[in-house]
Amino acid sequence: MPLTKDEIRSLLGDIENERVERTLSTDNTKKMSEAICSFANDIRNTKKPGYFLIGADDNGNLDGQTFTDEQLRSYAGLRNSGTILPPPAMMVYKASFSEGEVAVIEVQPSEDTPVRYKGVIWIRVGARKAEANTEEERILTEKGQIHSSSFDGRPCREASIDNIDVELFKNEYLPKAVSPATLAKDKRTPIQQMASLRLFDTRFNCPTYAGILLLGNNPQYFIPGAYIQYVKFAGTTRATKVLKENRFKGNLISMLKELEYFIKYSIENKRPEFVSVLREEPRINYPWEAIRELAMNAVMHRAYNGNNSPIKFYEYSDRIEIDNPGNLYGKVNLENFPNETDYRNPNIAEIMLNLGYVNRFGSGVNTVSMLLEENKSNPAEFLLGDYTTFKVVVQNADVIESGTDVIDKKPNVIVNVTENGTNNNGIDTYSGTNESTDGTNINGVGTNSGTNNDAQRKAAIIEMMRHNKRVSVTQISRTLNIPRRTLFRIIDILKSENRIKRVGDLKSGTWEVIE
């Protein structure tokens, strides 16, 4: 729970210590990030949160600052920026006093220590904040080993250092995970360095599962399902002829390089599309960046423990399906996906960010949606009804454009629908038809254009706007299969009924659902 005003007053009146730091600067993200890192490391093992107070001087006096929601969001965004690894648990809020406002960044002690900011470990002992020395780093490493709860942080006790490619670690990964200045004065052994990055467990003298996946000579010996199975089919089902087959395996450094190269040069196909006598534009079946993002997210989020099934990467004539062992995890559920973020494999997530395969945390689905929309593709479908697997489907833009096959355009998140036509949230689902602008479907049969149909459409449109306030008219039209002319008419009705409103212009504004 956020601190009360009295508790904040108490922190302002106290001297700076190992749990409190203050600043007047509202935009010094470096200082904020170093403080977040030091509080998360909790070197003294107080097991209590740390507080970074913005808008107060060293004596605890407020100077009349005010904070906007945008500023608070930017402070909260430091957690997922990719510069603080692994991301700690934190809250951001503000309190108002007669002398001004104070913004509070509350940081919980991390169990996955050491936490680094840009490859440097920061700690706080009393009023001192500094880079951790070798002994302090050892303490944090041992603390992280004791508390490690994720599968990728556990020791792989049947393995040893002989199963690790140490040269690969020193030459490929270490320079990307630790700052050059820190490495220049680092005199530790490779095992000690690996341990500080949660790749080796010194208690049992063995690699962790993250270490095996990243650096193992043969990771699949210890985790049999840790590979990607690619199959290309001639038709729309698995019963059709297999045109191509590949298996991506080995450690993450070699596997991800091979996978990225394959997606870029073997999946995406461009062809010229006639626009006018003097101009052609390229037409792309799948934007490779979108498929790459989905494949990398599958590697990062899959369930590795107790599951020998590989990631299935199947390409059909009309679509690509990526089927991933393990469904939504932790805080993420059908109601808040994709706006909430949690990590089944926090160490793998950190590894992939350090290697450059992930830009920042929590943005993958939105990135994919943007890339597909720019390509004039249908939105990706996330099939989450089966709790044992996470499946995403991307339709071939060439097939959709040419009309070779009739492809249903469904909502982004597919949930189990009950007999009374509601999903598990109790919200009416919309069952669209391939409707033309004159109110007939593709078979020439009249659609239900009456009150009930409009009511269903209104509910579906409002639900999309509620979940994504920046959703475009084009995306709504494609997802719900509503012609743009009809969609604009319904939106005008919703505005006149005071159920929605547009904040800003059509291109860069947002939707606001009025409850």
Coordinates of C-alpha atoms in Angstrom, one line a residue:
M1 CA 0.0 0.0 0.0
P2 CA 1.2 3.6 -0.7
L3 CA 2.5 5.5 2.3
T4 CA 0.2 7.8 4.1
K5 CA 0.9 11.6 4.2
D6 CA 2.0 11.3 7.8
E7 CA 4.5 8.5 6.9
I8 CA 5.8 10.6 4.0
R9 CA 6.2 13.6 6.4
S10 CA 8.2 11.3 8.7
L11 CA 10.5 10.3 5.8
L12 CA 11.0 13.9 4.8
G13 CA 11.9 14.9 8.3
D14 CA 14.4 12.1 8.8
I15 CA 18.0 12.1 7.6
E16 CA 18.8 10.2 4.4
N17 CA 19.6 6.5 5.2
E18 CA 19.7 3.1 3.5
R19 CA 16.0 3.2 2.8
V20 CA 15.4 6.9 1.9
E21 CA 16.9 9.2 -0.7
R22 CA 15.6 12.7 -1.8
T23 CA 16.1 15.0 -4.8
L24 CA 14.8 18.2 -6.2
S25 CA 15.5 17.2 -9.7
T26 CA 12.4 15.9 -11.6
D27 CA 14.2 14.5 -14.7
N28 CA 17.5 13.0 -13.5
T29 CA 16.6 9.5 -14.6
K30 CA 20.2 8.3 -14.0
K31 CA 20.1 9.2 -10.3
M32 CA 16.6 7.7 -10.0
S33 CA 17.7 4.5 -11.6
E34 CA 20.8 4.1 -9.5
A35 CA 18.6 4.6 -6.4
I36 CA 16.1 2.1 -7.6
C37 CA 18.9 -0.4 -8.2
S38 CA 20.4 0.2 -4.7
F39 CA 17.1 -0.2 -2.9
A40 CA 16.3 -3.4 -4.9
N41 CA 19.6 -4.9 -3.9
D42 CA 18.9 -4.4 -0.2
I43 CA 22.5 -5.2 0.7
R44 CA 21.8 -5.2 4.5
N45 CA 18.9 -7.6 3.9
T46 CA 16.4 -5.4 5.8
K47 CA 13.5 -6.9 3.7
K48 CA 11.9 -3.5 3.8
P49 CA 11.1 -1.2 0.8
G50 CA 13.2 1.8 -0.1
Y51 CA 11.8 5.3 -1.0
F52 CA 13.1 7.8 -3.5
L53 CA 11.4 11.1 -2.9
I54 CA 11.3 13.6 -5.7
G55 CA 10.5 17.3 -5.0
A56 CA 12.4 17.6 -1.7
D57 CA 15.8 18.9 -0.9
D58 CA 18.5 17.2 1.3
N59 CA 16.8 18.6 4.5
G60 CA 13.4 17.3 3.5
N61 CA 11.9 20.7 2.5
L62 CA 9.5 20.8 -0.4
D63 CA 9.9 23.5 -3.1
G64 CA 6.4 23.8 -4.6
Q65 CA 6.8 21.2 -7.3
T66 CA 3.8 19.6 -9.0
F67 CA 3.7 16.4 -10.9
T68 CA 1.6 15.4 -13.9
D69 CA 0.4 11.9 -14.6
E70 CA 2.8 11.8 -17.6
Q71 CA 5.7 12.4 -15.2
L72 CA 4.6 9.6 -12.9
R73 CA 4.2 7.3 -15.8
S74 CA 7.7 8.1 -17.0
Y75 CA 9.1 7.3 -13.5
A76 CA 7.2 4.0 -13.4
G77 CA 8.5 3.2 -16.9
L78 CA 12.0 3.1 -15.6
R79 CA 11.2 -0.5 -14.4
N80 CA 10.7 -1.8 -17.9
S81 CA 13.2 0.4 -19.7
G82 CA 15.7 -2.5 -20.0
T83 CA 18.4 -0.6 -18.2
I84 CA 17.6 -2.0 -14.7
L85 CA 18.0 -5.8 -14.7
P86 CA 16.3 -7.8 -13.5
P87 CA 13.3 -5.4 -13.1
P88 CA 12.4 -4.9 -9.5
A89 CA 8.9 -4.5 -8.0
M90 CA 8.1 -0.9 -7.5
M91 CA 5.2 1.6 -7.2
V92 CA 5.0 5.3 -8.1
Y93 CA 2.6 7.8 -6.6
K94 CA 2.4 11.3 -5.3
A95 CA 1.2 13.2 -2.3
S96 CA 0.1 16.9 -2.0
F97 CA 1.1 19.2 0.8
S98 CA 0.6 22.9 1.4
E99 CA 4.3 23.5 0.4
G100 CA 4.0 21.4 -2.8
E101 CA 3.8 17.9 -4.1
V102 CA 6.2 15.0 -3.6
A103 CA 6.5 12.0 -6.0
V104 CA 7.4 8.7 -4.3
I105 CA 9.2 5.8 -6.0
E106 CA 8.7 2.9 -3.7
V107 CA 11.0 -0.1 -4.4
Q108 CA 10.7 -3.5 -2.9
P109 CA 13.8 -5.6 -2.1
S110 CA 14.5 -8.0 -5.0
E111 CA 15.0 -11.7 -4.5
D112 CA 16.9 -11.9 -7.9
T113 CA 20.0 -10.1 -6.8
P114 CA 22.3 -8.6 -7.9
V115 CA 20.3 -6.0 -9.7
R116 CA 22.2 -3.9 -12.2
Y117 CA 21.7 -0.5 -13.8
K118 CA 23.4 -0.4 -17.2
G119 CA 25.6 -3.3 -16.1
V120 CA 26.7 -1.8 -12.8
I121 CA 25.6 -3.0 -9.3
W122 CA 24.5 -0.2 -7.0
I123 CA 24.1 -0.6 -3.3
R124 CA 23.2 1.7 -0.4
V125 CA 24.6 1.4 3.1
G126 CA 23.4 4.2 5.4
A127 CA 23.6 7.4 3.4
R128 CA 26.2 6.0 1.1
K129 CA 25.3 4.9 -2.4
A130 CA 28.1 3.4 -4.5
E131 CA 29.1 0.6 -6.9
A132 CA 29.3 -2.7 -5.2
N133 CA 32.8 -4.1 -4.6
T134 CA 33.8 -7.7 -5.1
E135 CA 32.8 -8.8 -1.5
E136 CA 29.4 -6.9 -1.7
E137 CA 28.7 -8.5 -5.1
R138 CA 29.4 -11.9 -3.6
I139 CA 26.9 -11.3 -0.8
L140 CA 24.2 -10.3 -3.3
T141 CA 25.0 -13.3 -5.5
E142 CA 24.6 -15.7 -2.6
K143 CA 21.4 -13.9 -1.5
G144 CA 19.9 -14.3 -5.0
Q145 CA 20.8 -18.0 -5.1
I146 CA 19.0 -18.7 -1.8
H147 CA 15.9 -16.9 -2.9
S148 CA 15.7 -18.0 -6.5
S149 CA 12.2 -19.3 -7.2
S150 CA 12.0 -19.3 -11.0
F151 CA 13.0 -22.4 -12.9
D152 CA 15.6 -20.7 -14.9
G153 CA 17.4 -19.5 -11.7
R154 CA 17.5 -23.0 -10.1
P155 CA 20.7 -25.1 -10.2
C156 CA 21.0 -27.8 -12.8
R157 CA 22.6 -30.2 -10.5
E158 CA 23.3 -32.9 -13.0
A159 CA 25.5 -30.5 -15.0
S160 CA 29.0 -29.0 -14.3
I161 CA 31.2 -26.3 -15.6
D162 CA 32.4 -28.8 -18.3
N163 CA 28.9 -28.6 -19.8
I164 CA 29.3 -24.8 -20.3
D165 CA 31.1 -23.0 -23.1
V166 CA 33.2 -20.7 -21.0
E167 CA 34.9 -18.9 -24.0
L168 CA 31.4 -18.1 -25.4
F169 CA 30.5 -16.6 -22.0
K170 CA 33.7 -14.4 -21.9
N171 CA 33.7 -13.3 -25.5
E172 CA 30.0 -13.1 -26.4
Y173 CA 27.8 -12.5 -23.3
L174 CA 29.8 -11.0 -20.5
P175 CA 30.7 -7.8 -22.5
K176 CA 27.0 -7.2 -23.2
A177 CA 25.8 -7.8 -19.7
V178 CA 28.4 -5.9 -17.7
S179 CA 29.6 -2.3 -18.2
P180 CA 33.2 -1.9 -19.7
A181 CA 34.3 0.1 -16.7
T182 CA 33.3 -2.6 -14.3
L183 CA 34.9 -5.3 -16.5
A184 CA 38.2 -3.4 -16.6
K185 CA 38.7 -3.8 -12.9
D186 CA 37.1 -7.2 -12.5
K187 CA 39.6 -9.8 -11.3
R188 CA 37.1 -12.6 -10.6
T189 CA 37.1 -16.0 -12.1
P190 CA 34.6 -16.9 -14.9
I191 CA 32.6 -19.0 -12.5
Q192 CA 32.3 -16.1 -10.1
Q193 CA 31.3 -13.8 -13.0
M194 CA 28.7 -16.3 -14.2
A195 CA 27.3 -16.6 -10.6
S196 CA 26.8 -12.9 -10.3
L197 CA 24.7 -13.0 -13.5
R198 CA 22.6 -15.9 -12.2
L199 CA 24.2 -18.4 -14.6
F200 CA 26.0 -20.5 -12.1
D201 CA 25.2 -21.7 -8.6
T202 CA 28.2 -21.7 -6.3
R203 CA 26.3 -23.6 -3.5
F204 CA 26.2 -26.7 -5.7
N205 CA 29.0 -25.9 -8.0
C206 CA 26.9 -26.2 -11.1
P207 CA 25.2 -24.0 -13.8
T208 CA 21.7 -22.8 -13.4
Y209 CA 19.1 -23.7 -16.0
A210 CA 19.5 -20.2 -17.5
G211 CA 23.3 -20.9 -17.7
I212 CA 22.7 -24.2 -19.5
L213 CA 20.2 -22.6 -22.0
L214 CA 22.5 -19.6 -22.7
L215 CA 25.9 -21.3 -22.8
G216 CA 25.4 -25.1 -22.7
N217 CA 27.3 -27.3 -25.2
N218 CA 24.1 -29.3 -25.5
P219 CA 21.2 -27.7 -23.6
Q220 CA 18.6 -30.2 -25.0
Y221 CA 20.3 -33.0 -23.1
F222 CA 19.2 -31.3 -19.8
I223 CA 16.0 -29.6 -21.1
P224 CA 14.8 -31.9 -24.0
G225 CA 12.0 -29.5 -25.2
A226 CA 14.2 -26.4 -25.5
Y227 CA 14.1 -26.1 -29.2
I228 CA 11.9 -24.7 -32.0
Q229 CA 10.3 -27.0 -34.5
Y230 CA 9.6 -25.2 -37.8
V231 CA 7.4 -26.9 -40.5
K232 CA 6.0 -25.4 -43.7
F233 CA 2.9 -27.0 -45.1
A234 CA 1.6 -26.8 -48.7
G235 CA -2.0 -26.2 -47.6
T236 CA -4.0 -24.9 -44.7
T237 CA -3.9 -28.1 -42.5
R238 CA -1.2 -30.4 -41.2
A239 CA -2.6 -33.2 -43.5
T240 CA -1.1 -31.4 -46.5
K241 CA 2.4 -31.9 -47.9
V242 CA 5.4 -30.8 -45.9
L243 CA 7.5 -28.4 -48.0
K244 CA 10.2 -27.5 -45.5
E245 CA 11.3 -28.6 -42.0
N246 CA 13.8 -27.2 -39.7
R247 CA 14.8 -27.6 -36.0
F248 CA 16.5 -24.7 -34.2
K249 CA 18.4 -26.0 -31.2
G250 CA 21.7 -25.4 -29.4
N251 CA 22.4 -22.7 -26.9
L252 CA 20.5 -19.4 -27.0
I253 CA 23.4 -17.4 -28.5
S254 CA 23.7 -19.7 -31.6
M255 CA 20.0 -20.6 -31.8
L256 CA 18.6 -17.1 -31.7
K257 CA 21.1 -15.9 -34.3
E258 CA 20.0 -18.7 -36.7
L259 CA 16.3 -18.1 -36.0
E260 CA 16.5 -14.4 -36.6
Y261 CA 18.4 -14.9 -39.9
F262 CA 15.9 -17.6 -41.0
I263 CA 12.8 -15.4 -40.3
K264 CA 14.4 -12.4 -42.1
Y265 CA 15.4 -14.2 -45.3
S266 CA 13.0 -17.2 -45.5
I267 CA 9.7 -16.1 -44.1
E268 CA 9.1 -12.6 -45.5
N269 CA 8.4 -12.4 -49.2
K270 CA 8.0 -9.1 -51.1
R271 CA 6.3 -8.7 -54.5
P272 CA 5.5 -5.5 -56.5
E273 CA 1.9 -4.4 -56.4
F274 CA 0.6 -2.2 -59.2
V275 CA -0.5 1.3 -58.1
S276 CA -0.4 3.2 -61.3
V277 CA 1.3 3.2 -64.7
L278 CA 4.3 4.9 -63.2
R279 CA 4.4 3.4 -59.7
E280 CA 4.5 0.1 -57.9
E281 CA 4.6 -0.6 -54.1
P282 CA 6.0 -3.6 -52.4
R283 CA 3.5 -6.1 -50.9
I284 CA 4.7 -8.2 -48.0
N285 CA 3.1 -11.5 -46.8
Y286 CA 4.5 -11.2 -43.3
P287 CA 6.6 -8.3 -41.9
W288 CA 9.6 -10.2 -40.7
E289 CA 10.0 -7.9 -37.6
A290 CA 6.5 -8.9 -36.4
I291 CA 7.2 -12.7 -36.8
R292 CA 10.7 -12.2 -35.2
E293 CA 9.1 -10.5 -32.2
L294 CA 6.5 -13.3 -31.7
A295 CA 9.2 -16.0 -32.0
M296 CA 11.5 -14.2 -29.5
N297 CA 8.7 -13.8 -27.1
A298 CA 7.9 -17.5 -27.4
V299 CA 11.5 -18.3 -26.4
M300 CA 11.4 -15.9 -23.5
H301 CA 8.1 -16.8 -22.0
R302 CA 7.7 -20.6 -22.6
A303 CA 7.4 -23.1 -19.8
Y304 CA 10.8 -24.9 -19.8
N305 CA 10.2 -27.1 -16.7
G306 CA 8.3 -30.3 -16.8
N307 CA 7.5 -29.9 -20.5
N308 CA 9.3 -31.7 -23.3
S309 CA 7.3 -30.2 -26.1
P310 CA 9.1 -27.8 -28.4
I311 CA 7.9 -24.4 -29.6
K312 CA 5.9 -25.2 -32.7
F313 CA 6.4 -22.7 -35.5
Y314 CA 4.1 -23.8 -38.3
E315 CA 3.7 -22.0 -41.6
Y316 CA 0.6 -22.8 -43.7
S317 CA -0.4 -21.4 -47.0
D318 CA -2.7 -18.8 -45.4
R319 CA -1.1 -18.2 -41.9
I320 CA 1.7 -18.7 -39.4
E321 CA 0.9 -20.4 -36.1
I322 CA 3.4 -20.2 -33.1
D323 CA 2.3 -22.6 -30.4
N324 CA 4.2 -22.2 -27.1
P325 CA 4.1 -24.5 -24.0
G326 CA 2.7 -22.6 -21.1
N327 CA -0.1 -20.0 -21.1
L328 CA -0.4 -16.7 -19.4
Y329 CA 1.7 -16.4 -16.2
G330 CA 1.6 -14.8 -12.8
K331 CA -0.3 -11.5 -12.8
V332 CA -1.2 -11.7 -16.4
N333 CA -4.7 -13.0 -17.2
L334 CA -7.4 -12.8 -19.9
E335 CA -8.8 -9.6 -18.5
N336 CA -5.5 -7.6 -18.5
F337 CA -3.6 -9.2 -21.4
P338 CA -1.6 -7.6 -23.1
N339 CA -1.4 -4.6 -20.8
E340 CA 0.1 -6.4 -17.8
T341 CA 3.6 -7.9 -17.6
D342 CA 5.0 -10.8 -15.6
Y343 CA 7.9 -13.2 -16.2
R344 CA 8.0 -16.9 -15.9
N345 CA 11.7 -16.8 -16.8
P346 CA 13.1 -13.5 -15.5
N347 CA 16.7 -14.6 -16.2
I348 CA 16.0 -15.6 -19.8
A349 CA 14.2 -12.3 -20.2
E350 CA 17.3 -10.4 -19.0
I351 CA 19.6 -12.5 -21.2
M352 CA 17.5 -11.7 -24.3
L353 CA 17.5 -8.0 -23.5
N354 CA 21.3 -8.0 -23.0
L355 CA 21.7 -9.8 -26.3
G356 CA 19.5 -7.3 -28.1
Y357 CA 16.6 -9.6 -29.1
V358 CA 14.2 -7.6 -26.9
N359 CA 14.2 -3.8 -26.8
R360 CA 12.3 -3.3 -23.6
F361 CA 10.0 -5.3 -21.4
G362 CA 6.2 -5.4 -21.9
S363 CA 6.0 -3.9 -25.4
G364 CA 6.1 -7.0 -27.6
V365 CA 2.4 -7.4 -28.4
N366 CA 1.9 -3.7 -29.1
T367 CA 5.0 -3.7 -31.4
V368 CA 3.5 -6.6 -33.3
S369 CA 0.1 -4.9 -33.6
M370 CA 1.8 -1.7 -35.0
L371 CA 3.9 -3.6 -37.5
L372 CA 1.0 -5.7 -38.8
E373 CA -1.2 -2.6 -39.1
E374 CA 1.5 -0.7 -41.0
N375 CA 1.6 -3.7 -43.4
K376 CA -2.2 -3.6 -43.8
S377 CA -2.3 -7.1 -42.3
N378 CA -5.0 -8.5 -40.1
P379 CA -4.3 -8.2 -36.3
A380 CA -2.6 -11.2 -34.7
E381 CA -5.0 -13.6 -33.0
F382 CA -4.0 -14.8 -29.5
L383 CA -5.7 -18.0 -28.8
L384 CA -5.7 -18.3 -25.0
G385 CA -8.5 -20.7 -24.3
D386 CA -6.2 -23.7 -23.6
Y387 CA -4.4 -23.1 -20.3
T388 CA -1.6 -25.4 -21.3
T389 CA -0.4 -23.5 -24.3
F390 CA -0.1 -20.0 -25.7
K391 CA -0.9 -19.8 -29.4
V392 CA -0.7 -16.8 -31.8
V393 CA -1.9 -16.8 -35.4
V394 CA -0.8 -14.3 -38.0
Q395 CA -2.6 -14.4 -41.4
N396 CA -0.8 -14.1 -44.7
A397 CA -1.5 -10.6 -46.1
D398 CA -1.1 -11.9 -49.7
V399 CA -3.9 -14.4 -49.2
I400 CA -6.2 -11.9 -47.5
E401 CA -5.6 -9.3 -50.2
S402 CA -6.1 -11.7 -53.1
G403 CA -9.2 -13.3 -51.7
T404 CA -7.8 -16.8 -52.5
D405 CA -9.2 -18.2 -49.2
V406 CA -12.0 -16.8 -47.0
I407 CA -10.4 -16.1 -43.7
D408 CA -12.5 -15.2 -40.6
K409 CA -11.4 -12.0 -39.0
K410 CA -11.7 -12.5 -35.2
P411 CA -11.0 -10.4 -32.1
N412 CA -7.4 -10.1 -30.9
V413 CA -8.0 -12.3 -27.8
I414 CA -10.0 -15.4 -28.3
V415 CA -11.7 -16.7 -25.1
N416 CA -14.0 -19.6 -24.4
V417 CA -17.5 -18.6 -25.2
T418 CA -20.4 -20.1 -23.2
E419 CA -23.7 -21.3 -24.5
N420 CA -25.5 -18.1 -23.7
G421 CA -23.1 -16.1 -25.9
T422 CA -21.0 -14.5 -23.3
N423 CA -17.3 -14.9 -22.6
N424 CA -15.9 -15.7 -19.2
N425 CA -15.9 -12.0 -18.4
G426 CA -19.7 -11.8 -18.9
I427 CA -19.3 -9.5 -21.9
D428 CA -21.3 -10.2 -25.0
T429 CA -19.2 -11.5 -27.8
Y430 CA -19.5 -10.3 -31.4
S431 CA -19.8 -12.8 -34.2
G432 CA -19.0 -10.9 -37.4
T433 CA -19.8 -11.8 -41.0
N434 CA -18.0 -10.8 -44.1
E435 CA -20.3 -7.9 -44.8
S436 CA -20.1 -5.5 -47.7
T437 CA -21.1 -1.9 -47.5
D438 CA -24.6 -2.7 -48.7
G439 CA -25.4 -4.9 -45.7
T440 CA -25.0 -8.3 -47.4
N441 CA -22.4 -10.9 -46.5
I442 CA -20.0 -12.5 -49.0
N443 CA -22.6 -15.2 -49.9
G444 CA -25.2 -12.6 -50.8
V445 CA -27.3 -13.4 -47.7
G446 CA -28.7 -10.4 -45.8
T447 CA -27.1 -9.7 -42.4
N448 CA -28.9 -8.8 -39.3
S449 CA -28.7 -5.0 -39.5
G450 CA -31.3 -4.3 -36.9
T451 CA -31.1 -3.1 -33.3
N452 CA -29.6 -6.4 -31.9
N453 CA -26.8 -6.4 -34.4
D454 CA -26.0 -2.8 -33.8
A455 CA -26.1 -3.3 -30.0
Q456 CA -23.5 -6.2 -30.4
R457 CA -21.3 -4.1 -32.5
K458 CA -21.5 -1.2 -30.1
A459 CA -20.5 -3.4 -27.2
A460 CA -17.6 -4.9 -29.2
I461 CA -16.3 -1.5 -30.3
I462 CA -16.5 -0.1 -26.7
E463 CA -14.7 -3.1 -25.4
M464 CA -11.8 -2.7 -27.9
M465 CA -11.6 1.0 -27.0
R466 CA -11.6 0.2 -23.3
H467 CA -8.7 -2.3 -23.6
N468 CA -6.7 -0.1 -26.0
K469 CA -7.5 3.6 -26.0
R470 CA -5.2 4.1 -29.0
V471 CA -6.8 1.5 -31.2
S472 CA -7.3 2.8 -34.7
V473 CA -10.5 2.8 -36.8
T474 CA -8.7 0.6 -39.3
Q475 CA -7.9 -2.0 -36.6
I476 CA -11.4 -2.0 -35.3
S477 CA -12.8 -2.4 -38.8
R478 CA -10.5 -5.3 -39.6
T479 CA -10.9 -7.0 -36.2
L480 CA -14.7 -6.8 -36.0
N481 CA -15.2 -7.1 -39.8
I482 CA -17.2 -3.9 -39.9
P483 CA -17.0 -1.8 -43.1
R484 CA -15.4 1.5 -42.4
R485 CA -18.5 3.5 -43.5
T486 CA -20.7 1.5 -41.1
L487 CA -18.1 1.8 -38.4
F488 CA -18.0 5.6 -38.6
R489 CA -21.8 5.7 -38.4
I490 CA -21.8 3.6 -35.2
I491 CA -19.0 5.6 -33.7
D492 CA -21.0 8.8 -34.4
I493 CA -24.0 7.2 -32.6
L494 CA -21.9 6.2 -29.6
K495 CA -20.6 9.8 -29.4
S496 CA -24.1 11.2 -29.6
E497 CA -25.2 8.8 -26.8
N498 CA -22.3 10.1 -24.7
R499 CA -20.8 6.6 -24.4
I500 CA -17.4 7.5 -25.9
K501 CA -15.5 10.5 -26.9
R502 CA -12.3 11.2 -28.9
V503 CA -9.5 13.1 -27.1
G504 CA -7.3 14.7 -29.8
D505 CA -7.3 14.1 -33.5
L506 CA -8.1 10.9 -35.4
K507 CA -4.5 10.1 -36.1
S508 CA -2.7 10.7 -32.7
G509 CA -5.6 11.0 -30.2
T510 CA -7.1 8.5 -27.9
W511 CA -10.6 7.1 -27.1
E512 CA -12.2 7.6 -23.8
V513 CA -15.0 5.2 -22.7
I514 CA -17.6 7.0 -20.6
E515 CA -18.9 4.6 -18.0

